[in-house]
Coordinates of C-alpha atoms and ligand atoms in Angstrom, one line a residue:
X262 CA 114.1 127.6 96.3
X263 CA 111.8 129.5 98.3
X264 CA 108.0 129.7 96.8
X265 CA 106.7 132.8 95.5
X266 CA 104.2 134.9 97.9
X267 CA 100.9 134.0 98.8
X268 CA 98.1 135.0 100.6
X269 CA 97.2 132.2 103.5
X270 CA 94.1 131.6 105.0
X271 CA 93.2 129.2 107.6
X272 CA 89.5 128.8 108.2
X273 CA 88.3 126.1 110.7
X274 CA 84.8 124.9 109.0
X275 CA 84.2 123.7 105.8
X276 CA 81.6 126.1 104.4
X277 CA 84.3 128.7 105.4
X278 CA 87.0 126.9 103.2
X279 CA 84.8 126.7 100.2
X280 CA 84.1 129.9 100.5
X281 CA 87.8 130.9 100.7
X282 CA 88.2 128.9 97.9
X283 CA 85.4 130.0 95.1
X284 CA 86.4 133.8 96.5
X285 CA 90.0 133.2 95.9
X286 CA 89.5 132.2 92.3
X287 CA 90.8 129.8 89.9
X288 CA 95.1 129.6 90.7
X289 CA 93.8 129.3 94.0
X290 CA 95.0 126.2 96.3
X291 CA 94.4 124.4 99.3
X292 CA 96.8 122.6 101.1
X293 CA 96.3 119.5 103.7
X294 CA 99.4 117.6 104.8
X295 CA 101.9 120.0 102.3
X296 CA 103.8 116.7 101.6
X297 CA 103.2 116.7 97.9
X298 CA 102.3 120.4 97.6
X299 CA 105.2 121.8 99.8
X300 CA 108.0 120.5 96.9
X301 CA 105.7 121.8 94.1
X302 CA 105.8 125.2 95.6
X303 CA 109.5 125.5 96.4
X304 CA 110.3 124.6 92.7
X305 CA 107.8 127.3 91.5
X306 CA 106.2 124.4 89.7
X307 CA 103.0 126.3 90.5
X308 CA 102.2 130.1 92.3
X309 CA 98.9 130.2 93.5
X310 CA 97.9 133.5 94.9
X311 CA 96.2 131.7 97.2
X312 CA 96.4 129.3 99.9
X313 CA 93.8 127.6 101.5
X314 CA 95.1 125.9 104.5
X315 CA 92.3 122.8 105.6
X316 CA 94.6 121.9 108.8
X317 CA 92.1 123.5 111.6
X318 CA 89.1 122.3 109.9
X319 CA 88.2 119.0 112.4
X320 CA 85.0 118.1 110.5
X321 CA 87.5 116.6 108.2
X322 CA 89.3 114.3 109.8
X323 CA 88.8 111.1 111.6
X324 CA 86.7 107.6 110.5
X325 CA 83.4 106.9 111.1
X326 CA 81.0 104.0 110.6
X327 CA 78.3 104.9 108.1
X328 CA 75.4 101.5 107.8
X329 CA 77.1 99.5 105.2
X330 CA 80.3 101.7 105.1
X331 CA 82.8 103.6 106.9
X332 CA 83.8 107.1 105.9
X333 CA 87.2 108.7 106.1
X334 CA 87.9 112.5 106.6
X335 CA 89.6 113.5 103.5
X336 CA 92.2 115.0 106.6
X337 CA 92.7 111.9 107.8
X338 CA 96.5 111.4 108.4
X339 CA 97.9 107.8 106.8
X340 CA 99.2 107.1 110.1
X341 CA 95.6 108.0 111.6
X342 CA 94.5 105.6 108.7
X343 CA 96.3 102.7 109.3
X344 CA 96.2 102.6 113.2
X345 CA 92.1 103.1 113.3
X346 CA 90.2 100.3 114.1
X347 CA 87.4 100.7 111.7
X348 CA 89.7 100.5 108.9
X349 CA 91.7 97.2 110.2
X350 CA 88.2 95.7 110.0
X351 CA 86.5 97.0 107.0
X352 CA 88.8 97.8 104.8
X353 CA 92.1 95.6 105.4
X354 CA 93.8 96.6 102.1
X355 CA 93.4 100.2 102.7
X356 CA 94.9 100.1 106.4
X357 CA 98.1 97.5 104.5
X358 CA 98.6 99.7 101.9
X359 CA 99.2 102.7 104.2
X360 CA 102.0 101.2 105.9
X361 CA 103.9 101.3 102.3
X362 CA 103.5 105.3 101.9
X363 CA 106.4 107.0 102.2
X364 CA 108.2 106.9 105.9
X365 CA 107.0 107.7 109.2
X366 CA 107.4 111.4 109.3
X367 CA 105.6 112.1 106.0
X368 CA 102.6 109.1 107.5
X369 CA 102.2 111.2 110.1
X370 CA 101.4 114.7 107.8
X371 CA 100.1 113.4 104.8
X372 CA 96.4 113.0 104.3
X373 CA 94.5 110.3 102.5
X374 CA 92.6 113.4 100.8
X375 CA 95.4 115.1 100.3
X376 CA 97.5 111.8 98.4
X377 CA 94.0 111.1 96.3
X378 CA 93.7 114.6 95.5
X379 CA 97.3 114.9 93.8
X380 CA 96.4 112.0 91.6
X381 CA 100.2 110.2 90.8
X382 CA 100.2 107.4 89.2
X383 CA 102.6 106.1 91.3
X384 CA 100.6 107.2 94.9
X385 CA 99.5 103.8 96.4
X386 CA 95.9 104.6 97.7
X387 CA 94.6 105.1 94.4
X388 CA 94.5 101.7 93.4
X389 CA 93.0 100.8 96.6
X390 CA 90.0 103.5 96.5
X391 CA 89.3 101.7 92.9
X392 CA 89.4 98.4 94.1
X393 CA 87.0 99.4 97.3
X394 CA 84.4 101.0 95.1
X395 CA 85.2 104.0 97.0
X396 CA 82.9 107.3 97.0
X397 CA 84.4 110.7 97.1
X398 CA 82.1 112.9 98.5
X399 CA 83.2 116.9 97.3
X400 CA 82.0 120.2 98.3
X401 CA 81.6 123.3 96.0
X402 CA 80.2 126.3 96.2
X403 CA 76.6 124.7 94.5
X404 CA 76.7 122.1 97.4
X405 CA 77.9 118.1 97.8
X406 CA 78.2 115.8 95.3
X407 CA 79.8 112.4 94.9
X408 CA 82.2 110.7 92.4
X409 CA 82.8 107.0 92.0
X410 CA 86.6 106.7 92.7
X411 CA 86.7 104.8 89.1
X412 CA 85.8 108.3 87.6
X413 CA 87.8 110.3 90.3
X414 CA 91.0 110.2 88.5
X415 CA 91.4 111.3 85.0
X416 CA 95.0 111.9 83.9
X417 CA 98.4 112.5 85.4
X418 CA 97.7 114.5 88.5
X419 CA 94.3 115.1 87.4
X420 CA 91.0 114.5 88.9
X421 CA 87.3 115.1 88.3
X422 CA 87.3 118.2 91.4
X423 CA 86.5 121.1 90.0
X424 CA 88.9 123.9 90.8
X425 CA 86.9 124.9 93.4
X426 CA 86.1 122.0 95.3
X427 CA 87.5 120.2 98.3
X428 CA 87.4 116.8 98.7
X429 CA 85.8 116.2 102.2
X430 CA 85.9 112.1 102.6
X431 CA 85.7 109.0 101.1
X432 CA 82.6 106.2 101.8
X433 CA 84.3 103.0 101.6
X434 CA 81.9 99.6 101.7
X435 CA 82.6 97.7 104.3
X436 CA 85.0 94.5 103.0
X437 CA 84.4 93.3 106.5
X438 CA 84.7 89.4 105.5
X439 CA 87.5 89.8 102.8
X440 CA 91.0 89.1 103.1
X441 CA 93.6 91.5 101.3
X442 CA 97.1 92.2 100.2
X443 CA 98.8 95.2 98.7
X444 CA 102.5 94.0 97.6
X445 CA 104.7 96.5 95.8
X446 CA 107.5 96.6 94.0
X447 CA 109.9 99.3 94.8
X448 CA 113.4 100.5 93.5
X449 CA 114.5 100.8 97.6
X450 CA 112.5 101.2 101.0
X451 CA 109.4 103.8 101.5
X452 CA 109.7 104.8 98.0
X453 CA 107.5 105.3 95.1
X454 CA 105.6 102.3 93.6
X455 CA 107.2 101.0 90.2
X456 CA 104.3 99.2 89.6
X457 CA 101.5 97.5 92.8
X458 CA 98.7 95.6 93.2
X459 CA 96.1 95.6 95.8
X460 CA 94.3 92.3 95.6
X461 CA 91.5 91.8 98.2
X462 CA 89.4 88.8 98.1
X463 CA 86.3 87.0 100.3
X464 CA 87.1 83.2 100.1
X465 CA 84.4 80.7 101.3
X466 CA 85.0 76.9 101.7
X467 CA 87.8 76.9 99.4
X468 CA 85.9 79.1 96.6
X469 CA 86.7 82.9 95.4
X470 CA 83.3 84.1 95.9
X471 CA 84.5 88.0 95.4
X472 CA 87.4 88.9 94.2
X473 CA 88.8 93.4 93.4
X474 CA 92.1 94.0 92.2
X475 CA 93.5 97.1 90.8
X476 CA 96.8 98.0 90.1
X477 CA 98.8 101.4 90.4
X478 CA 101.5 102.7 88.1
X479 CA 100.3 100.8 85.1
X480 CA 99.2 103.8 83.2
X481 CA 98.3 107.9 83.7
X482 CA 95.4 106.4 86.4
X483 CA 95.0 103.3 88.4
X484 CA 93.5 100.4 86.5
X485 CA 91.0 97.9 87.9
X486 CA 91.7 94.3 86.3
X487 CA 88.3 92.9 85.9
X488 CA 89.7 90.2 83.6
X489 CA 91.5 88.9 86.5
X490 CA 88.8 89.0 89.0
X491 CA 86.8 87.2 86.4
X492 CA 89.2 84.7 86.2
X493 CA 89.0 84.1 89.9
X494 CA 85.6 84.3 91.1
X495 CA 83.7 81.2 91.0
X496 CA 86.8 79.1 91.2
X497 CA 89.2 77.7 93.9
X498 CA 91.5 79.3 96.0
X499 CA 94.2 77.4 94.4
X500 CA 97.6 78.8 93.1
X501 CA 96.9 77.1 89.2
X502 CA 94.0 79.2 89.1
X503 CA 95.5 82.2 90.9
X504 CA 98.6 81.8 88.3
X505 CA 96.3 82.0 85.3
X506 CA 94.3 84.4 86.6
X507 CA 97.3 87.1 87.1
X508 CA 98.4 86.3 83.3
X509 CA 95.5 88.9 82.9
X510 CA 96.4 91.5 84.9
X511 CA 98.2 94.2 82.4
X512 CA 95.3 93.5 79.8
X513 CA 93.3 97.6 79.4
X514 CA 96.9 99.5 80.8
X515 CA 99.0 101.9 79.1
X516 CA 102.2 101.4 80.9
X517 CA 104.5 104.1 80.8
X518 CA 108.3 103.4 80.0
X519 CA 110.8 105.9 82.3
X520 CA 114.0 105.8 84.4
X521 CA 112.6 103.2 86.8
X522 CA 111.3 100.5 84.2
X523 CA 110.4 100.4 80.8
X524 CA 106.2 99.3 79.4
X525 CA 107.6 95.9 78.7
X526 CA 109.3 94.9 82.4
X527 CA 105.9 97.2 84.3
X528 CA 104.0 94.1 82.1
X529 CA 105.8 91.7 83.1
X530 CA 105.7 93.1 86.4
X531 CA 101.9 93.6 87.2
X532 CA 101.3 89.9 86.3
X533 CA 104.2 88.6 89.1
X534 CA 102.7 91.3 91.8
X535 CA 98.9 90.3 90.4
X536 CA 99.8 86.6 91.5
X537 CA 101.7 87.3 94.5
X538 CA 99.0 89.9 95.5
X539 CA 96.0 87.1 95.6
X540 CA 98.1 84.2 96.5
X541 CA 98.4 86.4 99.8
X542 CA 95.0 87.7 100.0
X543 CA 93.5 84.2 99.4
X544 CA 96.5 82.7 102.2
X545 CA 97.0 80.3 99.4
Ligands
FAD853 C1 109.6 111.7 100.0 C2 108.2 111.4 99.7 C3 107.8 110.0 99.5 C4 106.5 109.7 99.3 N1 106.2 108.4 99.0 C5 105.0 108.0 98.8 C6 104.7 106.6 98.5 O1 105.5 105.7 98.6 N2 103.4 106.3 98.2 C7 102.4 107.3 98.2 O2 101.2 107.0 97.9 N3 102.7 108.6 98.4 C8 103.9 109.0 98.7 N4 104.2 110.3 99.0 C9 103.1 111.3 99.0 C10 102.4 111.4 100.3 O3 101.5 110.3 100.4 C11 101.6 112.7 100.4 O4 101.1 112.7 101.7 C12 100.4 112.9 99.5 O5 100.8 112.8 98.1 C13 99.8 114.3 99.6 O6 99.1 114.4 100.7 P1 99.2 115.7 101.5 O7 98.1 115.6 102.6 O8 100.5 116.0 102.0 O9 98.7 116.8 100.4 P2 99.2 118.2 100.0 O10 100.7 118.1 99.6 O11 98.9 119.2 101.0 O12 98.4 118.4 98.7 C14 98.6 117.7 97.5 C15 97.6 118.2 96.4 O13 96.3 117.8 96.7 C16 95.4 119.0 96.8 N5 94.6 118.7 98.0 C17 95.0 118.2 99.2 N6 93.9 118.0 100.0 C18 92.8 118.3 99.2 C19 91.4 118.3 99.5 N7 90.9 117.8 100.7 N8 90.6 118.7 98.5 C20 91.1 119.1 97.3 N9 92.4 119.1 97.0 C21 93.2 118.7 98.0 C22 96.4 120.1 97.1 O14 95.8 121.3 96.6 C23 97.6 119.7 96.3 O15 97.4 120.0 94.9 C24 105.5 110.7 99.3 C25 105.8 112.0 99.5 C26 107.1 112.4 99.8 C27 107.4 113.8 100.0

């Protein structure tokens, strides 16, 4: 199908794009690598009057080093994301986990932003923004303000921006020392995650010191499994421990039962991928 008309703007600053934005009003929207908005539009799934286009605006894009964090434009391309240095050093898991989105083609449009931003369940960087104690920095018309990934996503597709805000990066804290893993479970290659967990760990002398897991597809937003971590830090890095540790990992999820897998197997899932997730961060 082809969408229904718009108007399209294409500003190349930020303030210019929120002010697009507030002007445009409410069924407005703004798009970023179109990979996720694109199909919503063809199906008439939603007709914004609007469209705020955030592809010229280079204040958005690219990673930057920020003290005790790096920062990533919220037009940051995955593949941008998973070749940049800072990320392979800082924040391993989120540079692994990009290499399971999707196929090259859509790596190379889609945005980080842009996949936090549509908020499925079953998008992989999610997870990973709640396990890195992520920030989302946002800009409205009344200024910036930031939201602690853990409060960022609120429902299916739903987040805590206001209608007329645009995500403008994310301040991830440097897990320079930690070790990481994302491992997801798939129906077939570059697909959607049944159910994933992104495990990463900071293991000294044989002891979990730290430990952040979180796990996507177990319920309407990604779910960090503190019972798990809880189970792990303090002890050895060794697989009984890892093992008892994962029997944790669906305790506070709502998993959803559809086409792909019912509550029961997603269960039975997140506790194999929980274990399999650590055992690799922790090279056990
Ligand atoms: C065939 C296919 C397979 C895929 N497989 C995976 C997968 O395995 N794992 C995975 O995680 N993802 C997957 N994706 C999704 C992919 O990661 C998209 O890139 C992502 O969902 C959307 O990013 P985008 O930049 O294209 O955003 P767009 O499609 O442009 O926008 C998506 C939504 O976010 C809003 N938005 C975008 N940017 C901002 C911003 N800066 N501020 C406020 N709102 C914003 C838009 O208004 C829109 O509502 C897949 C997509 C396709 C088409």
């Amino acid at each position: 199908m082809i969408p229904s008309e718009f108007d399209y703007v294409a500003p190349t600053t930020l303030d210019e794009a929120v002010s697009a934005l507030s002007d445009a009003g409410e069924d407005a929207k703004v798009i970023a690598g179109g990979q996720s908005l694109m199909p919503v539009l063809r199906l008439r799934l939603n007709s914004p009057s609007t469209i705020i286009d955030l592809g010229r605006i280079e204040e958005l894009r690219g990673v930057r080093e920020d003290g005790d964090a790096i920062v990533v434009g919220a037009m940051t391309t995955h593949h941008d994301v998973m070749t940049d240095d800072l990320v392979g050093r800082h924040a391993a898991l989120l540079a692994e986990a990009t290499t399971t989105v999707a196929d090259p083609q859509i790596r190379h449009r889609g945005t980080f932003g842009g996949s936090l931003a549509h908020a499925d369940p079953a998008g992989d960087l999610g997870a990973v923004a709640v396990a890195l104690d992520a920030e989302l920095i946002v800009a409205g018309p009344n200024g910036r303000r930031t939201i602690d990934a853990a409060d960022f996503f609120t429902d299916f597709f739903t987040t805590a921006l206001e209608p007329d805000e645009i995500l403008v990066a994310v301040r991830i804290p440097k897990h320079t020392d930690w070790t990481a893993h994302y491992e997801k479970f798939h129906r077939v290659a570059q697909s959607w995650s049944m159910v994933a967990v992104a495990a990463t760990v900071a293991v000294d002398g044989g002891t979990i010191g730290k430990a952040a897991v979180a796990l996507t597809n177990m319920g309407a937003v990604p779910v960090r499994a503190r019972a798990v971590e809880e189970a792990l830090v303090g002890q050895s890095a060794d697989i009984d421990v890892i093992r008892a540790a994962a029997e944790h990992a669906a305790e506070g999820t709502d998993p959803m039962s559809d086409a792909n897998a019912d509550a029961e197997y997603r269960t039975h899932l997140a506790k194999v991928l929980t274990r399999r997730a650590v055992v690799t961060a922790a090279g056990v």
